[in-house]
């Protein structure tokens, strides 16, 4: 890739990672612009990773005030009322993130993300949303897709010991190292076609392979419940469990899927554990960071299109949930 | 189903972290957020600029300060009410003895070298404290749990030997750039700037050069009447010109190889060195001598550029000059350091000139530095993921949830759809000399090998002991310690130079030696077998240690042990090469492989107890997923069922 060379300062600071992904990828990173929404523990982890990696800019959106919940797994906010009083989550995180790497521009944008227009999203290469309703996810995903340039879209959520990442890179072309017939290393061009969030979650459940992570279905049940009840994400408690289980039954019937596919114990965990579990934040925030670096640098196989982790079994699994024609 | 959350077990736990580097910073943060309240952390290192891309608790202003101390302060900013006790010290210090380790409920390693890992493993075994071990390289990582008697210990599987190269490849027949780097760093740099008394094979092939003009004097000494540039050019012409001519005269060597081309400085750079802004006095003016740089002096900007032969020649001569002009006091005591800019410049240039001579592609300073400094690829994301996995395992350890311990691999390419792959821990290896105290046997020529060889090559290098005591029956042959009497020290020093059979208590075939490390509380019994001859190529040390082998695959069916299959392979001996020049230490992070337990010749062997399938906790409805560790390397035994 043409473009300015890395400065001496950049080469010294990024030495160890340039050895992983190359100077070329580092240059691309330094020109990329990232937007995140929903400053909870997992997104804080992601932001730390991507600021350290040396992206061009990071913009934070989250006008909420600090709550005990928000403090519980977010290392970017000092638990001192004198510091956080009167400031939004995004402002507080921004102050801490700036210190991690003076070469990255970290800033805050105020307002309701779902009301921002296409020209706002056009300024970014990567858009990441967390803790928002299914409606908002779909809406922002569609806005990104309507732009003339490709804006990669991700959702990330952690509940209890579980985490989920969704990826939409639209049409994505990248190079991959391979061995040719003579066992010589060579590069091949690959093309991936991603479905939107809406397309993905509309795939009939019975059409999915039998082994698809149970977490996929469980997360959709919780999402449907919150949407039907008009709740904010995470506004759910044990009192809601009977209604959640009832909804699960209905959804399984409508999708002609055996109910046992979504264990009640799993739903119970997701309903009960609304606080993030810091080790899972670190893991999901790390995997998401890695995926965003891949997408920006065009190096390495990006995951398509869901990732799930559950600390109870320790597996970190990729699931491709795409309509058959994609 | 057991809960992992903020429990009393976590709050009450006292944990020891070893290492506050890449994994350590992430780990300390995640422990603090997860509710741990009493954390002790040991790290002997200070902060460097190249740490800042991932060790997020540190800032530019902290460069030079203790990692353990700064990490503590940084975490207390967001968790002010917990207790973090930092130790800016080496974990191998005698203060960190078994008693010290016993106060902890679990030990968490985020280390960067094999030696320290082995040491901590032994202390954890002796103190009976569970250990969670970890490592990362680039996008790869792993986390393992070690609990005495329940799972394998860190050393149950012999560790791969550091990568080494045969001496003659380095001195005479390099075929890869790394060979040129080893030559430039371990031979030429060491010869010119290091300890003059050290054995050095730089001129190994010019033994027939006794009639050379330099006869009688050390070519590498600067002559009284010589200015620095003349000296530099003379060294240049000797190592890149004359030595190559000498090597070429040996026709046999080049029968099946490309003949190298001698290079003389006058052909590459006919005129005198021409300085653009290079000015030794100016360089001297900087207060930090290690910042003296040839690149700055010659106006070379980008460390990613590959220099031409002429540029390399200029850098060679200029950096040699700068060493003499600005750092003369250090000459004679220097050893290569990847953070010493001038040393890296010199080694890059020398390696490139040698590469040009042998028709090997040249490399940039950035690449050369990575190879010479054995720099580990490291990114924040993998460290963050691994730290999360460590905390999950640590909580299981505290809850004594043994059945759910897992070792987890972070993969770069998914295997069975998984990027994070958990595997059930293995049982202890019964032939492990560390956790099973299994005796070892050593084939050695007791009439030729000295006690020193045994101490250096076996006791220290292979057994990883720090302060060993060697006993034959009740006779002490050797020991290390601060409180020894002078006559004892003299006695031991004399013993070191004796061959085994002539020691005060003669060590011959059939002798059982006891080697003990008091700090590690580890005792090994070694049965000595006398052997006359060793294969110089395959057994360059002249000794073969055996008994510490791959774990037999059988877990229950012990009557079919594969005696003789791998049973006589020494743990850390290189399989090829002559006398070895050591280049690579295992560094920041551990061996990573999905290929654990590779045991050649075993898969498909019907004497094995195939398809032993272990059912792990089946949580939900039992749609079992068969997990195989590595497809190309399928160990029939290692098929595991994970829910």
Short mmCIF file of C-alpha atoms in Angstrom, two decimals, chain B residues 93-542:
data_model
loop_
_atom_site.label_atom_id
_atom_site.label_comp_id
_atom_site.label_asym_id
_atom_site.label_seq_id
_atom_site.Cartn_x
_atom_site.Cartn_y
_atom_site.Cartn_z
CA UNK B 93 15.59 -14.97 44.57
CA UNK B 94 15.93 -17.06 47.69
CA UNK B 95 13.33 -14.92 49.49
CA UNK B 96 10.68 -16.53 47.34
CA UNK B 97 11.07 -19.94 48.90
CA UNK B 98 8.58 -22.71 49.52
CA UNK B 99 7.35 -21.00 52.69
CA UNK B 100 6.63 -17.85 50.69
CA UNK B 101 4.68 -19.79 48.07
CA UNK B 102 2.65 -21.62 50.72
CA UNK B 103 0.78 -18.46 51.72
CA UNK B 104 -1.06 -18.36 48.40
CA UNK B 105 -4.20 -20.16 47.25
CA UNK B 106 -3.15 -20.11 43.62
CA UNK B 107 -0.17 -18.93 41.56
CA UNK B 108 -0.70 -17.32 38.14
CA UNK B 109 2.19 -17.19 35.67
CA UNK B 110 2.60 -14.54 32.99
CA UNK B 111 6.28 -15.20 32.37
CA UNK B 112 8.60 -14.75 29.44
CA UNK B 113 11.12 -17.54 29.78
CA UNK B 114 11.34 -21.26 30.24
CA UNK B 115 13.80 -21.17 33.11
CA UNK B 116 11.56 -19.09 35.36
CA UNK B 117 8.54 -21.18 34.40
CA UNK B 118 10.32 -24.36 35.44
CA UNK B 119 11.43 -22.75 38.68
CA UNK B 120 7.92 -21.60 39.61
CA UNK B 121 6.52 -25.01 38.67
CA UNK B 122 8.85 -26.66 41.19
CA UNK B 123 8.06 -24.23 43.97
CA UNK B 124 4.33 -24.70 43.37
CA UNK B 125 4.75 -28.47 43.53
CA UNK B 126 6.80 -28.25 46.72
CA UNK B 127 4.37 -25.82 48.33
CA UNK B 128 1.38 -27.76 46.96
CA UNK B 129 -0.16 -24.62 45.49
CA UNK B 130 -2.01 -24.97 42.17
CA UNK B 131 -0.47 -23.13 39.22
CA UNK B 132 -2.18 -21.55 36.22
CA UNK B 133 0.38 -21.23 33.44
CA UNK B 134 0.04 -19.17 30.27
CA UNK B 135 1.76 -17.94 27.13
CA UNK B 136 1.06 -16.03 23.91
CA UNK B 137 2.77 -15.44 20.56
CA UNK B 138 1.02 -13.21 18.08
CA UNK B 139 -2.56 -14.43 17.82
CA UNK B 140 -1.80 -17.77 19.49
CA UNK B 141 -2.08 -18.43 23.18
CA UNK B 142 -2.64 -21.07 25.79
CA UNK B 143 -3.64 -21.44 29.40
CA UNK B 144 -3.05 -24.58 31.45
CA UNK B 145 -3.80 -25.64 35.03
CA UNK B 146 -1.37 -27.65 37.12
CA UNK B 147 -2.37 -29.17 40.44
CA UNK B 148 -0.02 -31.59 42.14
CA UNK B 149 -1.07 -35.21 41.78
CA UNK B 150 -4.22 -34.30 39.85
CA UNK B 151 -2.98 -32.92 36.56
CA UNK B 152 0.34 -33.01 34.80
CA UNK B 153 2.92 -30.50 36.00
CA UNK B 154 4.46 -27.90 33.70
CA UNK B 155 7.45 -30.17 33.14
CA UNK B 156 5.69 -33.49 32.61
CA UNK B 157 6.28 -33.03 28.92
CA UNK B 158 9.93 -32.39 28.11
CA UNK B 159 10.29 -28.90 26.73
CA UNK B 160 11.70 -28.40 23.26
CA UNK B 161 15.35 -27.40 23.22
CA UNK B 162 16.19 -23.87 22.16
CA UNK B 163 16.81 -23.65 18.46
CA UNK B 164 20.50 -24.11 17.79
CA UNK B 165 22.69 -24.28 14.69
CA UNK B 166 25.73 -26.40 13.94
CA UNK B 167 28.94 -24.42 14.30
CA UNK B 168 30.19 -25.12 10.80
CA UNK B 169 26.95 -23.80 9.31
CA UNK B 170 27.58 -20.57 11.14
CA UNK B 171 31.31 -20.29 10.53
CA UNK B 172 31.57 -21.66 7.00
CA UNK B 173 28.41 -22.57 5.16
CA UNK B 174 25.53 -20.24 6.02
CA UNK B 175 22.45 -20.79 3.86
CA UNK B 176 19.90 -18.63 5.64
CA UNK B 177 19.91 -15.08 6.88
CA UNK B 178 19.59 -16.26 10.47
CA UNK B 179 22.96 -18.02 10.13
CA UNK B 180 24.52 -14.69 9.18
CA UNK B 181 22.87 -13.02 12.17
CA UNK B 182 24.24 -15.63 14.56
CA UNK B 183 27.68 -15.18 13.04
CA UNK B 184 27.51 -11.39 13.30
CA UNK B 185 26.15 -11.39 16.82
CA UNK B 186 27.70 -14.37 18.59
CA UNK B 187 31.03 -14.43 16.79
CA UNK B 188 32.02 -11.11 15.24
CA UNK B 189 30.34 -8.74 17.68
CA UNK B 190 31.48 -10.85 20.63
CA UNK B 191 35.03 -10.95 19.26
CA UNK B 192 35.32 -7.21 18.69
CA UNK B 193 33.41 -5.80 21.65
CA UNK B 194 32.96 -8.64 24.10
CA UNK B 195 35.22 -10.54 26.46
CA UNK B 196 38.47 -11.23 24.60
CA UNK B 197 39.13 -14.33 26.66
CA UNK B 198 35.94 -16.07 25.60
CA UNK B 199 36.35 -19.00 23.30
CA UNK B 200 35.32 -17.88 19.85
CA UNK B 201 35.12 -19.83 16.61
CA UNK B 202 35.26 -16.83 14.32
CA UNK B 203 38.47 -17.96 12.65
CA UNK B 204 37.77 -21.65 12.90
CA UNK B 205 38.39 -22.32 9.25
CA UNK B 206 41.54 -20.33 8.87
CA UNK B 207 43.68 -22.69 10.89
CA UNK B 208 45.91 -23.17 7.88
CA UNK B 209 46.43 -19.45 7.90
CA UNK B 210 49.50 -19.73 10.04
CA UNK B 211 51.58 -18.21 7.29
CA UNK B 212 49.29 -15.27 6.93
CA UNK B 213 50.72 -11.78 7.34
CA UNK B 214 48.86 -11.41 10.60
CA UNK B 215 50.70 -14.34 12.03
CA UNK B 216 51.72 -13.81 15.60
CA UNK B 217 49.33 -11.01 16.37
CA UNK B 218 45.64 -10.89 17.05
CA UNK B 219 44.02 -9.66 13.88
CA UNK B 220 41.19 -8.19 15.88
CA UNK B 221 43.39 -6.01 18.08
CA UNK B 222 43.68 -2.43 16.94
CA UNK B 223 47.28 -1.53 16.16
CA UNK B 224 48.91 1.45 17.80
CA UNK B 225 49.43 3.44 14.64
CA UNK B 226 46.05 2.70 13.13
CA UNK B 227 43.19 5.18 12.88
CA UNK B 228 39.66 3.93 13.43
CA UNK B 229 38.75 3.84 9.78
CA UNK B 230 41.86 1.88 8.83
CA UNK B 231 41.15 -0.53 11.64
CA UNK B 232 37.55 -0.94 10.50
CA UNK B 233 38.57 -1.59 6.93
CA UNK B 234 41.19 -4.11 8.03
CA UNK B 235 38.61 -6.03 10.08
CA UNK B 236 36.15 -5.80 7.19
CA UNK B 237 38.66 -7.15 4.66
CA UNK B 238 39.75 -9.90 7.03
CA UNK B 239 36.30 -11.31 7.82
CA UNK B 240 34.52 -10.67 4.52
CA UNK B 241 37.48 -10.99 2.17
CA UNK B 242 40.41 -12.96 3.48
CA UNK B 243 38.43 -15.46 5.56
CA UNK B 244 36.18 -16.22 2.59
CA UNK B 245 39.23 -16.79 0.37
CA UNK B 246 40.59 -19.18 2.97
CA UNK B 247 37.29 -21.01 3.10
CA UNK B 248 37.16 -21.19 -0.72
CA UNK B 249 40.51 -22.92 -0.78
CA UNK B 250 38.82 -25.93 0.76
CA UNK B 251 37.39 -27.36 -2.50
CA UNK B 252 35.54 -30.22 -0.77
CA UNK B 253 33.19 -27.80 1.00
CA UNK B 254 31.94 -26.20 -2.24
CA UNK B 255 31.33 -29.31 -4.32
CA UNK B 256 27.59 -29.11 -3.81
CA UNK B 257 27.25 -25.55 -2.64
CA UNK B 258 27.32 -22.12 -4.19
CA UNK B 259 30.75 -20.62 -3.77
CA UNK B 260 30.76 -17.44 -1.70
CA UNK B 261 32.29 -14.28 -3.06
CA UNK B 262 34.99 -12.48 -1.06
CA UNK B 263 34.16 -8.82 -0.45
CA UNK B 264 36.76 -6.13 0.14
CA UNK B 265 35.87 -2.68 1.41
CA UNK B 266 37.87 -0.84 -1.28
CA UNK B 267 35.74 -2.47 -3.99
CA UNK B 268 32.50 -1.41 -2.34
CA UNK B 269 33.57 1.96 -1.00
CA UNK B 270 36.66 3.18 -2.85
CA UNK B 271 36.93 6.62 -1.26
CA UNK B 272 37.27 7.63 2.33
CA UNK B 273 34.17 7.50 4.48
CA UNK B 274 32.15 10.53 3.63
CA UNK B 275 30.07 12.01 6.41
CA UNK B 276 27.01 13.96 5.59
CA UNK B 277 26.36 15.11 9.07
CA UNK B 278 28.28 12.40 10.82
CA UNK B 279 30.39 13.93 13.45
CA UNK B 280 31.72 11.93 16.29
CA UNK B 281 32.00 14.89 18.60
CA UNK B 282 28.39 15.68 18.07
CA UNK B 283 27.35 12.12 18.90
CA UNK B 284 29.44 12.31 22.03
CA UNK B 285 27.50 15.29 23.18
CA UNK B 286 24.39 13.26 23.90
CA UNK B 287 24.22 12.31 27.53
CA UNK B 288 22.78 8.88 26.85
CA UNK B 289 25.51 6.89 25.18
CA UNK B 290 23.20 4.11 24.10
CA UNK B 291 21.46 6.61 21.83
CA UNK B 292 24.53 6.96 19.62
CA UNK B 293 23.33 5.81 16.24
CA UNK B 294 24.88 5.20 12.86
CA UNK B 295 21.56 5.59 11.13
CA UNK B 296 21.22 9.11 12.51
CA UNK B 297 24.82 9.81 11.67
CA UNK B 298 24.48 8.60 8.06
CA UNK B 299 21.00 10.00 7.53
CA UNK B 300 19.32 6.62 7.09
CA UNK B 301 15.75 7.04 8.27
CA UNK B 302 13.55 4.03 7.79
CA UNK B 303 14.45 0.86 9.70
CA UNK B 304 12.18 -1.08 7.33
CA UNK B 305 14.42 -0.30 4.34
CA UNK B 306 16.84 -2.90 3.08
CA UNK B 307 20.24 -1.26 2.66
CA UNK B 308 22.47 -1.82 -0.35
CA UNK B 309 25.87 -3.49 0.05
CA UNK B 310 27.49 -0.05 -0.04
CA UNK B 311 25.13 1.24 2.65
CA UNK B 312 25.77 -1.80 4.81
CA UNK B 313 29.49 -1.28 4.38
CA UNK B 314 29.12 2.33 5.44
CA UNK B 315 27.04 1.34 8.45
CA UNK B 316 29.57 -1.33 9.38
CA UNK B 317 32.50 1.05 9.31
CA UNK B 318 30.61 3.90 10.91
CA UNK B 319 29.19 1.87 13.78
CA UNK B 320 32.58 0.36 14.52
CA UNK B 321 33.95 3.86 14.55
CA UNK B 322 31.24 5.11 16.88
CA UNK B 323 31.87 2.26 19.30
CA UNK B 324 35.51 3.29 19.56
CA UNK B 325 34.82 7.00 19.56
CA UNK B 326 31.90 7.14 21.98
CA UNK B 327 31.81 3.94 23.93
CA UNK B 328 35.40 2.86 24.22
CA UNK B 329 35.11 2.11 27.94
CA UNK B 330 32.52 -0.57 27.30
CA UNK B 331 34.58 -2.42 24.72
CA UNK B 332 35.63 -5.74 26.13
CA UNK B 333 32.51 -6.02 28.28
CA UNK B 334 29.74 -5.66 25.74
CA UNK B 335 27.26 -8.34 25.04
CA UNK B 336 24.63 -8.00 22.36
CA UNK B 337 21.45 -6.29 23.52
CA UNK B 338 18.52 -5.80 21.17
CA UNK B 339 17.82 -2.41 22.76
CA UNK B 340 21.33 -1.15 22.00
CA UNK B 341 20.78 0.73 18.74
CA UNK B 342 24.44 0.84 17.74
CA UNK B 343 24.91 -2.87 18.40
CA UNK B 344 21.84 -3.67 16.29
CA UNK B 345 23.15 -1.48 13.49
CA UNK B 346 26.54 -3.17 13.56
CA UNK B 347 25.06 -6.67 13.60
CA UNK B 348 22.58 -5.85 10.82
CA UNK B 349 25.33 -4.49 8.58
CA UNK B 350 27.74 -7.35 9.29
CA UNK B 351 25.05 -9.98 8.73
CA UNK B 352 24.00 -8.32 5.47
CA UNK B 353 27.53 -8.11 4.11
CA UNK B 354 28.04 -11.77 4.93
CA UNK B 355 24.68 -12.57 3.34
CA UNK B 356 25.74 -10.70 0.19
CA UNK B 357 28.91 -12.76 0.10
CA UNK B 358 26.96 -16.01 0.29
CA UNK B 359 24.16 -14.99 -2.09
CA UNK B 360 21.55 -14.82 0.69
CA UNK B 361 18.88 -12.08 0.44
CA UNK B 362 19.60 -9.00 2.57
CA UNK B 363 17.24 -7.82 5.30
CA UNK B 364 16.18 -4.55 6.91
CA UNK B 365 17.36 -3.45 10.33
CA UNK B 366 13.85 -4.02 11.65
CA UNK B 367 13.89 -7.65 10.53
CA UNK B 368 17.47 -8.23 11.61
CA UNK B 369 16.71 -6.84 15.05
CA UNK B 370 13.79 -9.24 15.44
CA UNK B 371 15.95 -12.22 14.54
CA UNK B 372 18.97 -11.16 16.56
CA UNK B 373 16.98 -10.12 19.62
CA UNK B 374 14.70 -13.12 19.32
CA UNK B 375 11.83 -10.72 19.67
CA UNK B 376 8.48 -12.24 20.32
CA UNK B 377 5.50 -11.06 18.37
CA UNK B 378 3.01 -9.66 20.78
CA UNK B 379 -0.35 -7.96 20.61
CA UNK B 380 -2.70 -6.71 23.29
CA UNK B 381 -5.74 -8.68 22.17
CA UNK B 382 -4.31 -12.15 22.67
CA UNK B 383 -2.95 -11.17 26.06
CA UNK B 384 -6.37 -9.87 27.07
CA UNK B 385 -8.08 -13.09 26.00
CA UNK B 386 -5.50 -15.23 27.79
CA UNK B 387 -5.82 -13.15 30.96
CA UNK B 388 -9.58 -13.71 30.91
CA UNK B 389 -9.05 -17.45 30.56
CA UNK B 390 -6.52 -17.46 33.42
CA UNK B 391 -9.00 -15.80 35.77
CA UNK B 392 -11.72 -18.30 34.84
CA UNK B 393 -9.36 -21.18 35.68
CA UNK B 394 -8.15 -19.45 38.85
CA UNK B 395 -11.74 -19.18 40.09
CA UNK B 396 -12.30 -22.89 39.40
CA UNK B 397 -9.13 -23.66 41.37
CA UNK B 398 -10.38 -21.58 44.31
CA UNK B 399 -13.72 -23.36 44.19
CA UNK B 400 -11.91 -26.69 44.00
CA UNK B 401 -13.93 -27.45 40.89
CA UNK B 402 -11.31 -29.95 39.69
CA UNK B 403 -13.56 -31.76 37.24
CA UNK B 404 -13.99 -28.58 35.24
CA UNK B 405 -10.34 -27.56 34.94
CA UNK B 406 -9.48 -26.99 31.30
CA UNK B 407 -6.46 -26.13 29.28
CA UNK B 408 -7.44 -23.73 26.55
CA UNK B 409 -5.79 -22.94 23.24
CA UNK B 410 -6.34 -19.65 21.44
CA UNK B 411 -6.07 -20.43 17.75
CA UNK B 412 -5.47 -18.20 14.77
CA UNK B 413 -7.46 -20.39 12.41
CA UNK B 414 -10.57 -22.07 13.71
CA UNK B 415 -10.47 -25.78 14.36
CA UNK B 416 -13.87 -27.48 14.56
CA UNK B 417 -15.40 -23.99 14.37
CA UNK B 418 -13.52 -23.05 17.53
CA UNK B 419 -11.18 -20.12 18.07
CA UNK B 420 -10.95 -20.90 21.79
CA UNK B 421 -10.56 -24.61 22.32
CA UNK B 422 -10.82 -26.14 25.80
CA UNK B 423 -9.28 -29.54 26.47
CA UNK B 424 -9.38 -31.66 29.59
CA UNK B 425 -6.04 -31.55 31.46
CA UNK B 426 -3.75 -34.56 31.26
CA UNK B 427 -2.80 -36.72 34.20
CA UNK B 428 0.67 -36.52 35.72
CA UNK B 429 3.41 -38.23 33.73
CA UNK B 430 4.71 -41.08 35.87
CA UNK B 431 8.17 -40.75 34.40
CA UNK B 432 8.38 -37.02 35.11
CA UNK B 433 11.48 -36.42 37.18
CA UNK B 434 9.99 -33.27 38.68
CA UNK B 435 6.54 -34.18 39.94
CA UNK B 436 6.87 -37.98 40.03
CA UNK B 437 10.47 -37.97 41.31
CA UNK B 438 11.23 -40.61 38.72
CA UNK B 439 14.96 -41.50 38.60
CA UNK B 440 16.99 -40.65 35.50
CA UNK B 441 19.91 -42.36 33.89
CA UNK B 442 22.90 -40.76 32.28
CA UNK B 443 25.25 -42.23 29.73
CA UNK B 444 28.59 -40.48 30.03
CA UNK B 445 32.27 -41.17 29.58
CA UNK B 446 33.36 -41.11 33.23
CA UNK B 447 37.03 -40.97 32.25
CA UNK B 448 36.70 -37.95 29.98
CA UNK B 449 33.82 -35.81 31.21
CA UNK B 450 34.54 -33.39 34.02
CA UNK B 451 32.23 -32.60 36.90
CA UNK B 452 31.93 -29.13 35.35
CA UNK B 453 30.46 -30.60 32.16
CA UNK B 454 27.96 -32.53 34.24
CA UNK B 455 26.99 -29.43 36.26
CA UNK B 456 26.63 -27.14 33.25
CA UNK B 457 25.04 -29.45 30.71
CA UNK B 458 22.93 -31.71 32.87
CA UNK B 459 22.24 -30.13 36.25
CA UNK B 460 21.77 -26.57 35.07
CA UNK B 461 20.76 -26.79 31.43
CA UNK B 462 18.65 -29.93 31.43
CA UNK B 463 17.43 -30.17 35.00
CA UNK B 464 17.02 -26.41 35.35
CA UNK B 465 18.47 -26.23 38.85
CA UNK B 466 19.61 -22.94 40.33
CA UNK B 467 21.63 -23.81 43.38
CA UNK B 468 22.41 -27.49 43.17
CA UNK B 469 24.02 -29.89 45.62
CA UNK B 470 25.58 -33.02 44.15
CA UNK B 471 26.06 -36.06 46.35
CA UNK B 472 27.48 -39.50 45.92
CA UNK B 473 26.13 -41.44 48.87
CA UNK B 474 26.99 -39.24 51.81
CA UNK B 475 29.91 -37.52 50.10
CA UNK B 476 29.27 -33.98 48.92
CA UNK B 477 30.90 -33.44 45.53
CA UNK B 478 29.60 -29.99 44.77
CA UNK B 479 27.32 -27.32 46.16
CA UNK B 480 26.41 -23.69 45.64
CA UNK B 481 25.54 -21.32 48.44
CA UNK B 482 26.31 -18.01 50.13
CA UNK B 483 27.40 -19.44 53.44
CA UNK B 484 30.10 -21.90 52.36
CA UNK B 485 33.50 -22.08 54.10
CA UNK B 486 36.45 -21.01 52.00
CA UNK B 487 38.10 -24.41 52.05
CA UNK B 488 34.85 -25.98 50.90
CA UNK B 489 34.65 -23.57 47.97
CA UNK B 490 38.25 -24.40 47.03
CA UNK B 491 37.43 -28.06 47.30
CA UNK B 492 34.36 -27.78 45.04
CA UNK B 493 36.23 -25.62 42.53
CA UNK B 494 38.91 -28.29 42.32
CA UNK B 495 36.25 -30.98 41.89
CA UNK B 496 34.73 -29.14 38.94
CA UNK B 497 37.91 -29.65 36.93
CA UNK B 498 38.20 -33.36 37.72
CA UNK B 499 36.86 -36.11 35.50
CA UNK B 500 34.09 -38.08 37.15
CA UNK B 501 36.08 -41.24 37.82
CA UNK B 502 38.79 -39.27 39.63
CA UNK B 503 36.54 -37.41 42.03
CA UNK B 504 37.21 -37.95 45.76
CA UNK B 505 34.38 -40.42 45.73
CA UNK B 506 34.83 -41.99 42.33
CA UNK B 507 31.84 -41.74 39.97
CA UNK B 508 31.83 -44.68 37.57
CA UNK B 509 29.34 -46.88 35.76
CA UNK B 510 26.75 -48.07 38.28
CA UNK B 511 27.06 -45.06 40.57
CA UNK B 512 23.86 -43.40 41.74
CA UNK B 513 24.27 -39.62 42.05
CA UNK B 514 21.82 -37.47 43.97
CA UNK B 515 21.30 -33.95 42.74
CA UNK B 516 19.28 -31.62 44.88
CA UNK B 517 18.11 -28.04 44.74
CA UNK B 518 17.19 -26.82 48.20
CA UNK B 519 15.28 -23.78 47.05
CA UNK B 520 13.18 -25.74 44.58
CA UNK B 521 12.98 -28.66 47.03
CA UNK B 522 13.69 -30.95 44.15
CA UNK B 523 15.82 -34.08 44.33
CA UNK B 524 16.81 -36.17 41.33
CA UNK B 525 18.56 -39.50 41.43
CA UNK B 526 20.73 -40.12 38.41
CA UNK B 527 22.04 -43.56 37.58
CA UNK B 528 25.41 -43.31 35.82
CA UNK B 529 26.19 -45.58 32.88
CA UNK B 530 29.72 -45.42 31.54
CA UNK B 531 29.99 -45.22 27.77
CA UNK B 532 33.20 -44.80 25.74
CA UNK B 533 32.05 -43.34 22.45
CA UNK B 534 29.54 -40.67 21.49
CA UNK B 535 28.38 -39.59 18.09
CA UNK B 536 29.72 -36.08 17.66
CA UNK B 537 26.90 -35.12 15.36
CA UNK B 538 24.02 -36.49 17.32
CA UNK B 539 25.37 -36.35 20.84
CA UNK B 540 27.53 -33.23 20.87
CA UNK B 541 27.49 -32.92 24.66
CA UNK B 542 29.08 -36.33 25.03
#
